XYZ file of C-alpha atoms in Angstrom:
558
model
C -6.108 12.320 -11.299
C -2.482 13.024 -9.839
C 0.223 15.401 -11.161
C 3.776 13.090 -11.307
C 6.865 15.587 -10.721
C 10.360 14.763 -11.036
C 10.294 14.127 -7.203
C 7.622 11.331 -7.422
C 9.466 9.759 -10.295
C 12.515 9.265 -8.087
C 11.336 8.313 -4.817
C 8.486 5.671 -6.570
C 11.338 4.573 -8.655
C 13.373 3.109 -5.938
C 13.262 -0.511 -5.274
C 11.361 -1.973 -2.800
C 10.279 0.865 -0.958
C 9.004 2.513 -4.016
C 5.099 1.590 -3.629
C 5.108 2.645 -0.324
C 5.655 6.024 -1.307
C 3.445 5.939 -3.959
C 0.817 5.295 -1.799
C 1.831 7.940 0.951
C 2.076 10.438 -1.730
C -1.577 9.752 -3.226
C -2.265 10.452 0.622
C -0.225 13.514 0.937
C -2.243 14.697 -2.128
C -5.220 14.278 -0.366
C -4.809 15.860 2.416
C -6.279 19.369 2.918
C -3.729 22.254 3.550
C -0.629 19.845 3.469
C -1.310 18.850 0.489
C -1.752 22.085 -1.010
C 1.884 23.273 0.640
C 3.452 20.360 -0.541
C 1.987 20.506 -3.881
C 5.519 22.429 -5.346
C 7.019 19.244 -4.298
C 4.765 16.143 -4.998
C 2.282 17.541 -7.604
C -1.688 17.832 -6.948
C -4.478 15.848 -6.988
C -8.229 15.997 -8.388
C -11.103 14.219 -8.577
C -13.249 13.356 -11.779
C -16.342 12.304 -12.563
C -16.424 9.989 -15.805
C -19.531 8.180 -17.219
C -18.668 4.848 -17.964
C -21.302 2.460 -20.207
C -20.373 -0.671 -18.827
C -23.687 -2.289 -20.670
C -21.463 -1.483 -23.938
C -18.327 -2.636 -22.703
C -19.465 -5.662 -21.034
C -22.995 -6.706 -21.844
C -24.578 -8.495 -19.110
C -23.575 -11.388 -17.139
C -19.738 -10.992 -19.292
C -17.390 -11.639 -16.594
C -15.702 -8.765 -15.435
C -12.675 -7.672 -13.358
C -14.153 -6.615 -9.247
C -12.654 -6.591 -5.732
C -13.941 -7.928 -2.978
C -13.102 -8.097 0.561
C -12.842 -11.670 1.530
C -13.561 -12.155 5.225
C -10.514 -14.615 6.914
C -10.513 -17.046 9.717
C -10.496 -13.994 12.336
C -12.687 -11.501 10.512
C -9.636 -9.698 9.037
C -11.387 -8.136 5.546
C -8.509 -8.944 3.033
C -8.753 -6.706 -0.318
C -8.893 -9.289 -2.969
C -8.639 -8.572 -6.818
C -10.271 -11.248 -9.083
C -10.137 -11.039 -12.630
C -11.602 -13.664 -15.407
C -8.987 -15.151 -18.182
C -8.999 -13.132 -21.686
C -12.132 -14.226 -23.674
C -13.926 -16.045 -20.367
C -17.761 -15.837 -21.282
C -21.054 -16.535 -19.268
C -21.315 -20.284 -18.436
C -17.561 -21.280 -18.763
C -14.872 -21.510 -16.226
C -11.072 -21.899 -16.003
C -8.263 -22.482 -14.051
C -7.257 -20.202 -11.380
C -3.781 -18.259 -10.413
C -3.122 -16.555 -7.539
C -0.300 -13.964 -7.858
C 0.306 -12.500 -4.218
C 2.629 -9.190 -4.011
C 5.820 -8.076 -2.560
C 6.349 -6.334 0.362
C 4.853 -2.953 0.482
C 2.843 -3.356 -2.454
C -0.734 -3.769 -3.473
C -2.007 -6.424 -5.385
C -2.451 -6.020 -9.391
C -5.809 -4.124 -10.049
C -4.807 -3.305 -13.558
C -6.395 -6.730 -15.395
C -4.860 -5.272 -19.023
C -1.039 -4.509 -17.825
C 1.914 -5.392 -20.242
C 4.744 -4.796 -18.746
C 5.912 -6.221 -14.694
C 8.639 -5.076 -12.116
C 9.052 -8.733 -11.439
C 10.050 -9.478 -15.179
C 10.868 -12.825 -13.910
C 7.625 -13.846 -13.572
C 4.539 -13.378 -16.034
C 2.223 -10.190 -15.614
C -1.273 -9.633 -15.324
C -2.214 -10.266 -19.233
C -0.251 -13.099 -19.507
C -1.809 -15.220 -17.134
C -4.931 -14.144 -18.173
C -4.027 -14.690 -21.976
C -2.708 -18.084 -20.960
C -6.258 -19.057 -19.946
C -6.318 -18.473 -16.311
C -8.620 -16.860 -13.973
C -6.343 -14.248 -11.883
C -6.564 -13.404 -8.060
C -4.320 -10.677 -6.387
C -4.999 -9.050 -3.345
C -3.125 -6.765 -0.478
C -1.760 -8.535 2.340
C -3.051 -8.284 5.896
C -1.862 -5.379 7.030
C -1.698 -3.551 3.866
C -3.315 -1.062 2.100
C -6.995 -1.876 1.899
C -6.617 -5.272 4.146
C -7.583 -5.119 7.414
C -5.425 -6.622 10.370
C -1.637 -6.315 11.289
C 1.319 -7.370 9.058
C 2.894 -10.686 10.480
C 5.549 -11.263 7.226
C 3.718 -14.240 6.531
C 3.069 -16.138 9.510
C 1.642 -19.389 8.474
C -0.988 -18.604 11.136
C -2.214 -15.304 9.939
C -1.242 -14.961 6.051
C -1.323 -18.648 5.281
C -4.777 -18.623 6.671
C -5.824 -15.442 4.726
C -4.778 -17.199 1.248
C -6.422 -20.432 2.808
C -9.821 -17.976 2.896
C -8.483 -16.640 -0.623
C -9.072 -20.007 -1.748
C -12.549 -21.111 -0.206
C -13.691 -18.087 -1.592
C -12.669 -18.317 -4.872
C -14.406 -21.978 -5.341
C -18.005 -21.255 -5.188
C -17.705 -16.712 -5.847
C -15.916 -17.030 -9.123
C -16.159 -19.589 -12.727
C -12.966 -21.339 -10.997
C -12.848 -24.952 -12.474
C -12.641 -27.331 -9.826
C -11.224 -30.442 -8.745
C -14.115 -30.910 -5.951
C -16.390 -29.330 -3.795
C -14.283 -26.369 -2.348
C -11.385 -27.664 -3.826
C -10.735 -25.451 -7.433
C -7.859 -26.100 -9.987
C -5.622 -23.635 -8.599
C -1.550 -22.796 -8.134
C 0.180 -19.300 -6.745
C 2.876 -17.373 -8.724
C 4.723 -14.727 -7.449
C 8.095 -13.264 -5.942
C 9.873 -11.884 -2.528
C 7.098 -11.522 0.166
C 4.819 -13.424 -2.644
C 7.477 -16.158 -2.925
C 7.444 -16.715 0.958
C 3.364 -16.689 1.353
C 3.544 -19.914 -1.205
C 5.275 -22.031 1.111
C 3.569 -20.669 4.232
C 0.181 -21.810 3.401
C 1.167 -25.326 2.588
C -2.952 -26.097 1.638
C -3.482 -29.352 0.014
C -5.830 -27.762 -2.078
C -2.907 -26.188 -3.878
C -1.810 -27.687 -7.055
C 1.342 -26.197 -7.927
C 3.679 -23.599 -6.634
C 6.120 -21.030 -8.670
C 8.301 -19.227 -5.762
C 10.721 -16.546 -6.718
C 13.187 -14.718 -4.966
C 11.835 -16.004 -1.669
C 13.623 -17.580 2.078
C 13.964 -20.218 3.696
C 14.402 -18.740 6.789
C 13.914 -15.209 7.917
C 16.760 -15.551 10.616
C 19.294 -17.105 8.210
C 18.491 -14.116 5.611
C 18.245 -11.032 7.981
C 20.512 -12.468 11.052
C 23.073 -14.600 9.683
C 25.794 -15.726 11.925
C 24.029 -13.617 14.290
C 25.141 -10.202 12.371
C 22.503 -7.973 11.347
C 21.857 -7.691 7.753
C 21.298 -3.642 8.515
C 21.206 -2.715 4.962
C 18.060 -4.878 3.656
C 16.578 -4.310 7.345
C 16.313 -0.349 6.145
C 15.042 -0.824 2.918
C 12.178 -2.892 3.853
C 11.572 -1.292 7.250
C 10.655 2.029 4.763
C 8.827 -0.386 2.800
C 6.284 -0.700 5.640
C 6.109 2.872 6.327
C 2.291 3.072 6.177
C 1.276 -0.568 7.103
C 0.324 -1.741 10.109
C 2.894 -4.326 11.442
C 3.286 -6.371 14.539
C 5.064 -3.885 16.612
C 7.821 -6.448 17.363
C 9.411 -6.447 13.551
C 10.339 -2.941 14.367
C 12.022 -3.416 17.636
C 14.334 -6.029 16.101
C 14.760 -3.529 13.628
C 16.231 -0.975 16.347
C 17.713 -3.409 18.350
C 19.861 -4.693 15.462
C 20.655 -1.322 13.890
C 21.876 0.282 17.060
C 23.168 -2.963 18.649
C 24.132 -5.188 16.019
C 21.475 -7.944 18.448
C 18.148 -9.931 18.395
C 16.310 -10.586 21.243
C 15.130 -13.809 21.355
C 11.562 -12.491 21.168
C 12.663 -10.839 17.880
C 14.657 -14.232 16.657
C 11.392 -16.076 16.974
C 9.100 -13.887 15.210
C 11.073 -14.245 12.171
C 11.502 -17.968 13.021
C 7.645 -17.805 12.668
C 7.485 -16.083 9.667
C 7.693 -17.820 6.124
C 8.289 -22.200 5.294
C 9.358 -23.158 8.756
C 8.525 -26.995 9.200
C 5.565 -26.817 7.031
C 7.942 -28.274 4.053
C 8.081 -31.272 5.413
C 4.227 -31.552 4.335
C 4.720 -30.077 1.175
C 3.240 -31.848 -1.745
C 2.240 -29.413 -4.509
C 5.096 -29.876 -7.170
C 6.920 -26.564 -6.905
C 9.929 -24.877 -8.988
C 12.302 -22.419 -7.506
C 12.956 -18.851 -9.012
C 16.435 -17.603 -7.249
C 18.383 -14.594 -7.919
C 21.814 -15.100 -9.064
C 22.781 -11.434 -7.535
C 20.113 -11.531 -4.670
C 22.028 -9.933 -1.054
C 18.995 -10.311 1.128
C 17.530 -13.672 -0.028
C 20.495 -15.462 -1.848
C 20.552 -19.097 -3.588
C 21.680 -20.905 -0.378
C 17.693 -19.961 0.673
C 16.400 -21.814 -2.182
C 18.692 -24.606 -1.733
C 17.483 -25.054 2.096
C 13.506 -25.067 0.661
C 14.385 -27.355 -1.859
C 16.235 -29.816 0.001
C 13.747 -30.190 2.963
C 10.887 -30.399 0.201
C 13.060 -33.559 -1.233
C 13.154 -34.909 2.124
C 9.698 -34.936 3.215
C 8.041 -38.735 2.342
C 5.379 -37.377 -0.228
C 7.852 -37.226 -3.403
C 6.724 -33.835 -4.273
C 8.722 -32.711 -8.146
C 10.959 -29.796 -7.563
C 13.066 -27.597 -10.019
C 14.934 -25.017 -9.921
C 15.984 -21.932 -11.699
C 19.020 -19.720 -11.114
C 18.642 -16.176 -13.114
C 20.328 -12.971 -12.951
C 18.138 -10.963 -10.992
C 16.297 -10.751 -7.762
C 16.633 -8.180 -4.595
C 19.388 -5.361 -5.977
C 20.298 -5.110 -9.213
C 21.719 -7.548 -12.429
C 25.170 -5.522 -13.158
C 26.121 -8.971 -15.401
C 25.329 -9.197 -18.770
C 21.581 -10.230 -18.940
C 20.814 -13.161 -21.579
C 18.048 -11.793 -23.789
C 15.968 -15.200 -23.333
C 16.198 -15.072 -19.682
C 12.652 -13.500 -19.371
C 11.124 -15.229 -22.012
C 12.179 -18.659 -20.730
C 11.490 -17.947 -17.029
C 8.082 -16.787 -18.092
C 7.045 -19.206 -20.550
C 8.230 -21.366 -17.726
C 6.051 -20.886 -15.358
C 2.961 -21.184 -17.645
C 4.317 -24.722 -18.719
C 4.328 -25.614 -14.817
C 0.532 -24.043 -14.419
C -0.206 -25.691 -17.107
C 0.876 -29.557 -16.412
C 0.090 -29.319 -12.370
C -3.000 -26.824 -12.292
C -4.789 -26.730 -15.405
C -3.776 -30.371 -16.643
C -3.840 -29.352 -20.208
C -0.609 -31.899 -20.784
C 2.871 -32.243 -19.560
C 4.889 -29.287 -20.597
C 6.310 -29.238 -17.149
C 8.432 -32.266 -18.616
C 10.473 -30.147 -21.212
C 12.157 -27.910 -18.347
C 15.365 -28.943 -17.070
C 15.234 -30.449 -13.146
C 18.122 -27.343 -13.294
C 18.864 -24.156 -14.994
C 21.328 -21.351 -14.270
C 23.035 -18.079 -15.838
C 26.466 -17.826 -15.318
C 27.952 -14.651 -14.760
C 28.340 -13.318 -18.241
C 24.558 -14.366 -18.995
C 25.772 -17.970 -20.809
C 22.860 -20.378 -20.195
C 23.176 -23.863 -18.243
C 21.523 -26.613 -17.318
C 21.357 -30.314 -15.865
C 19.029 -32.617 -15.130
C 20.693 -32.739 -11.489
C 19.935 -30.066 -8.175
C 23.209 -28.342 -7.543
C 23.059 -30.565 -4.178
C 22.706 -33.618 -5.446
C 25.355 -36.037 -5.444
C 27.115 -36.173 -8.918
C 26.870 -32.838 -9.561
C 29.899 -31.517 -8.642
C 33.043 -33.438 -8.327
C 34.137 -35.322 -5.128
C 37.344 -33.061 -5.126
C 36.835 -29.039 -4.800
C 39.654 -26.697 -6.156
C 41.499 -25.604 -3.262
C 43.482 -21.930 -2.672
C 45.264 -20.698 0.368
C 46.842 -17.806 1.495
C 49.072 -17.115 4.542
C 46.808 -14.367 5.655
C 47.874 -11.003 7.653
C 46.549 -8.383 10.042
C 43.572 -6.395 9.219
C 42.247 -3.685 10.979
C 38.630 -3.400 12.202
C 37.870 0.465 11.007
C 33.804 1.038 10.469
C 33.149 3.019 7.214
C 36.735 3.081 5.744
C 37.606 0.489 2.955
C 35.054 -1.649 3.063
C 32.427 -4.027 0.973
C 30.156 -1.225 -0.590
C 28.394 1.077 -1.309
C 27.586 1.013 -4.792
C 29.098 3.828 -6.710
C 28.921 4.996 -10.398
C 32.673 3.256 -10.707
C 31.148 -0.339 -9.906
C 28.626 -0.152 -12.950
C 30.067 -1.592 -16.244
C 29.203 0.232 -19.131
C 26.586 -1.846 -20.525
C 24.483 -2.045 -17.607
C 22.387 1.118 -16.886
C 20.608 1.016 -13.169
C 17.880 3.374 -12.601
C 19.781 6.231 -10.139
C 17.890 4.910 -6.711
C 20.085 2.075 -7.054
C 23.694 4.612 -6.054
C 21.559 6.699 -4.100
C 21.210 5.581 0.166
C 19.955 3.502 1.217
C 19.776 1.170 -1.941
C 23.316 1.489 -2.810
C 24.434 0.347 0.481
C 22.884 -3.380 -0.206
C 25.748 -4.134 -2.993
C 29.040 -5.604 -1.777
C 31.587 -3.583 -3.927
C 35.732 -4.691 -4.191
C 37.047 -3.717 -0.774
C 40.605 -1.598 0.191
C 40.906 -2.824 3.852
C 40.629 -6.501 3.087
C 43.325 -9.665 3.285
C 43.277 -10.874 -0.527
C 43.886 -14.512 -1.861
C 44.714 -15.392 -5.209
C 41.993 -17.878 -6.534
C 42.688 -19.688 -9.832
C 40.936 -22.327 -10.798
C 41.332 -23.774 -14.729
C 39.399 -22.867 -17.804
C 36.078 -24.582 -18.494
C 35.309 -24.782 -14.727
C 31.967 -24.154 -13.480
C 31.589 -23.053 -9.752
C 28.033 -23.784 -9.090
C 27.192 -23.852 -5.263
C 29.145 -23.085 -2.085
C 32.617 -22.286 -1.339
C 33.892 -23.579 2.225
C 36.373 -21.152 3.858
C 38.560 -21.883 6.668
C 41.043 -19.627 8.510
C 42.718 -19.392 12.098
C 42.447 -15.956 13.845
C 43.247 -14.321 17.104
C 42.063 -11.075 17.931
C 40.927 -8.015 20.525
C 38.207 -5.656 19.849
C 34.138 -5.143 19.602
C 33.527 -6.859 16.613
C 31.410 -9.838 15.755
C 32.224 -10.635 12.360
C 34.528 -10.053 9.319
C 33.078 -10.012 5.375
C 34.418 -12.846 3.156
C 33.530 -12.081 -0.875
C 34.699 -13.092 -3.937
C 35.827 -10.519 -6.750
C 35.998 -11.613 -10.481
C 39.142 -10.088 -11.476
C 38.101 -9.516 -15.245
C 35.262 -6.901 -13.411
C 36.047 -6.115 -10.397
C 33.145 -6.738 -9.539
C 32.182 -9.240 -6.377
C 30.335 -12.078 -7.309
C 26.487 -12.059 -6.407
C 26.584 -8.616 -5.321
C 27.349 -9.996 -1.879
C 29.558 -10.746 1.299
C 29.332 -13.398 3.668
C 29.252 -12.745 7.511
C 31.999 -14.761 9.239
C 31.684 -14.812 12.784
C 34.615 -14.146 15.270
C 35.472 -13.774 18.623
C 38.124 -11.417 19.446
C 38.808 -12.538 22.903
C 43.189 -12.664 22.306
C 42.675 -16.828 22.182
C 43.530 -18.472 18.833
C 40.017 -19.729 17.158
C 39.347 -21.641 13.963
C 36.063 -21.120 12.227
C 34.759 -22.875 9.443
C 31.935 -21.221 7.075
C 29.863 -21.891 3.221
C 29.829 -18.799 1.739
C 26.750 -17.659 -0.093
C 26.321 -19.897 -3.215
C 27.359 -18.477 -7.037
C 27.147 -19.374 -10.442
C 30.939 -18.745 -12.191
C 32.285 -20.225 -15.141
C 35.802 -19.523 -15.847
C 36.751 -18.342 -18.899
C 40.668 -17.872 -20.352
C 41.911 -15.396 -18.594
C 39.662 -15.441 -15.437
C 40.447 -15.389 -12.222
C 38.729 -14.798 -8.496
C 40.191 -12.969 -5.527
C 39.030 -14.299 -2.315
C 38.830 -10.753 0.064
C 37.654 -10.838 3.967
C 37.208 -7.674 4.668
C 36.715 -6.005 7.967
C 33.707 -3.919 6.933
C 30.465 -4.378 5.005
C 27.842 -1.810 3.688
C 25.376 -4.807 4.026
C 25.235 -5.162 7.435
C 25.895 -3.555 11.282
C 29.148 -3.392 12.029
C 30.437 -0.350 14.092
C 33.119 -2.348 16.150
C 36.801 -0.985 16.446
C 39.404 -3.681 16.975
C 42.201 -5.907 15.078
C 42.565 -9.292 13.719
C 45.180 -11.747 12.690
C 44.227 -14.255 10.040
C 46.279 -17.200 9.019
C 46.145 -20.665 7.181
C 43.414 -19.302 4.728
C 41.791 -22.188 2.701
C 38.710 -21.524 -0.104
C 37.364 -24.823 -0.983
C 35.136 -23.936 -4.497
C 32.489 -26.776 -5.557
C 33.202 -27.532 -9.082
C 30.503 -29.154 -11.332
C 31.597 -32.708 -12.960
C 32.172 -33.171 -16.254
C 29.511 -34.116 -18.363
């Protein structure tokens, strides 16, 4: 039993890193002396002996909730949680789930829990109540697995769910398709999401993805400036795991040098889909957040365009909601969880536990706008005939802006930037959580962007502009505000590189991908700014911008 103070509320409570401090607190507890001098601070701990009549609460041969360390291809002992679906009895089976977790957490051991910090996604009970055996376990690395953390190599982690699976066909009432081969798909979100596409085993029915990447250098490295922001946050994620000892060097390197090495660039190369997409055949539906600044919709538009590509035919769909990495400071529709979750049971349901084709009734597409409206089409937002062949075009004339670190810039979030209805737990305006939101900048070139009423901006805008400059920097931070908020859409800024050499240079960028619909009265201001919260960027210097052009993707008529 553990005493929660005020303190432990606060520093579990913050996102992301939260369950890593949970867990070095229960140590901290634990330890004799320290914890005793530290007990003001973080509470005490004690043990208890209960009797439990587990002949009464499950009579024999009931099947029950255990963990079990499931030996992988190396001998890495990986911590794995198995429990039966509601009302499984001796002699039946059922269809199995696995539900992997995020990053610097522990898999579910609590087989009765209602309520989920990935609300996009069902919890616990609900996949049990929908008839499905559960598995959850703790990554290599983590917790109670053995091994070092590789951020889901497909040769380490894939492997280990690879073993997951194995195991689970002849040690639990799985239903199966063949001999080691049971009914089985894999929910789940962030470092969960990317461990889906990793593994890539044809014994895999179906796949449910959320918030996850397409590529680790694209998310964390883009345009070869360091996202420094996310980088901190999950680097204290990992405080008490055991991780390849290169993850943190590219940390440091890119924190203090705004630089990879190549050797850093090519362990996250290694790390998450990579090429193994191109094999993918397990139909699989996309979860993206709307507001996500470390893995934003342009990932999930790079996994499910290679998937479509591949020669198997594999179904993909794909859902846009207001969520993710960061925080929804857009009105929420009160469906949204509902529908995601009821969702992903439909796809279990048609792919894994063929009990029919609900998977039919959900849309090829579906996306919340900014002010929570719901849409949908039965076309990706890639395809052609989605948008029209025509963007809306603005331009500006452009000016000098001065490179200043710190002053004026994108972020951090501050109790100004939250609207009235939303309410964000207080981690999220505290550092280093608040410095992951791209806020309306002061030192920033503006352009008026109006496109017409009743247009929907679903995808990429293109921005252009011709620049000279001298100075250290590497980029500048192209966003888009909604005027009618103030607020910048997706929570986030685009790295644009530059070189400020004194030649003239033209560069040519997407920006991240967003879902806008404009209203009467709307309007967007495009701003590049010379600093960003979100990533490393402690270069002095100056830049002049001209012959600005936004190109926005507008969605056709239908």
């Amino acid at each position: 039993m553990s005493e929660v103070t005020d303190f432990d509320t606060f520093i579990t409570g913050l996102p992301v890193v939260g369950g890593a401090f949970g867990s070095l607190i229960s140590v901290l507890q634990d330890t004799p002396l320290l914890g005793t001098l530290l007990a003001p601070i973080i509470g005490s701990a004690m043990v208890a002996v209960i009797d439990v009549a587990v002949d009464e609460l499950a009579p024999a041969d009931t099947p029950i909730a255990f963990t079990y360390d499931v030996i992988s291809f190396d001998g890495t002992p990986i911590s794995t949680n198995y429990f039966p679906a509601s009302g499984l009895i001796d002699g039946e089976d059922a269809p199995t789930a696995l539900n992997p977790p995020g990053l610097g957490s522990a898999g579910a051991t609590n087989p009765y829990t209602k309520n989920s910090s990935q609300s996009y996604f069902p919890t616990v009970g609900e996949i049990r109540g929908a008839g499905y055996n559960l598995i959850t376990w703790d990554p290599r690395g983590e917790f109670a697995s053995g091994g070092v953390l590789q951020l889901d190599s497909p040769f380490y982690e894939g492997r280990d769910t690879s073993a997951i699976v194995s195991w689970s066909a002849s040690n639990t009432p799985a239903q199966l398709n063949g001999p080691d081969d049971p009914k089985v798909g894999m929910v789940g979100g962030s470092y969960g999401g990317g461990i889906q596409m990793t593994t890539v085993d044809p014994r895999i029915d179906a796949i449910v993805p959320g918030i996850a990447w397409h590529s680790l250098v694209e998310a964390l490295y883009p345009n070869e400036i360091f996202k420094s922001a996310w980088s901190i946050v999950l680097g204290l994620s990992l405080i008490d795991a055991r991780i390849n000892s290169q993850i943190y060097e590219g940390v440091l390197t890119g924190l203090l040098l705004n630089w990879l090495s190549p050797t850093s660039e090519a362990v996250l190369a290694s790390s998450g889909p990579t090429v193994l997409l191109n094999e993918m055949k397990a139909p699989t539906m996309f979860v993206q957040g709307t507001v996500d600044a470390l893995f934003p919709l342009n990932q999930a538009i790079e996994n499910a365009q290679t998937i479509l590509a591949n020669p198997y035919g594999t179904e993909v769909k794909m859902t846009w909601f207001c969520g993710g990495h960061g925080y929804c400071l857009d009105p929420v529709n009160p469906t949204q969880t509902n529908q995601l979750v009821s969702n992903t049971i439909a796809w279990l349901d048609t792919y894994v536990a063929g009990t029919g084709d609900p998977a039919e009734d959900i849309p090829v597409f579906q996306w919340y706008d900014q002010k929570g409206i719901y849409h949908e089409s039965d076309l990706l937002p890639f395809q052609a005939g989605f948008n029209e062949p025509n963007p809306f075009s603005a331009t500006g004339t452009g000016g000098m802006l001065p490179i200043i670190p710190f002053v004026g810039g994108s972020g951090p979030l501050q109790a100004a930037n939250v609207p009235p209805y939303s309410d964000p737990p207080s981690a999220y305006l505290s550092w280093p959580v608040n410095q992951v939101f791209a806020t309306e900048a002061n030192n920033a070139l503006n352009v008026a962007v109006n496109p017409n009423v009743g247009d929907q901006i679903v995808g990429a805008p293109e921005l252009t502009f011709t620049y000279t400059g001298v100075g250290t920097g590497k980029g500048v931070f192209a966003q888009l505000v909604d005027n009618s908020t103030g607020r910048v859409l997706g929570n986030i800024s685009t790295a644009v590189p530059v070189t400020l050499d004194g030649r003239e240079h033209t560069v040519t960028v997407p920006m991240q991908s967003v879902a806008y619909t404009v209203g009467a009265g709307d309007s967007l201001t495009l701003q590049i700014a010379a600093y960003s919260t979100l990533y490393s960027n402690t270069s002095i210097g100056v830049i002049d911008i001209s012959d600005i052009q936004l190109d926005l993707p507008i969605r056709a008529a239908v």
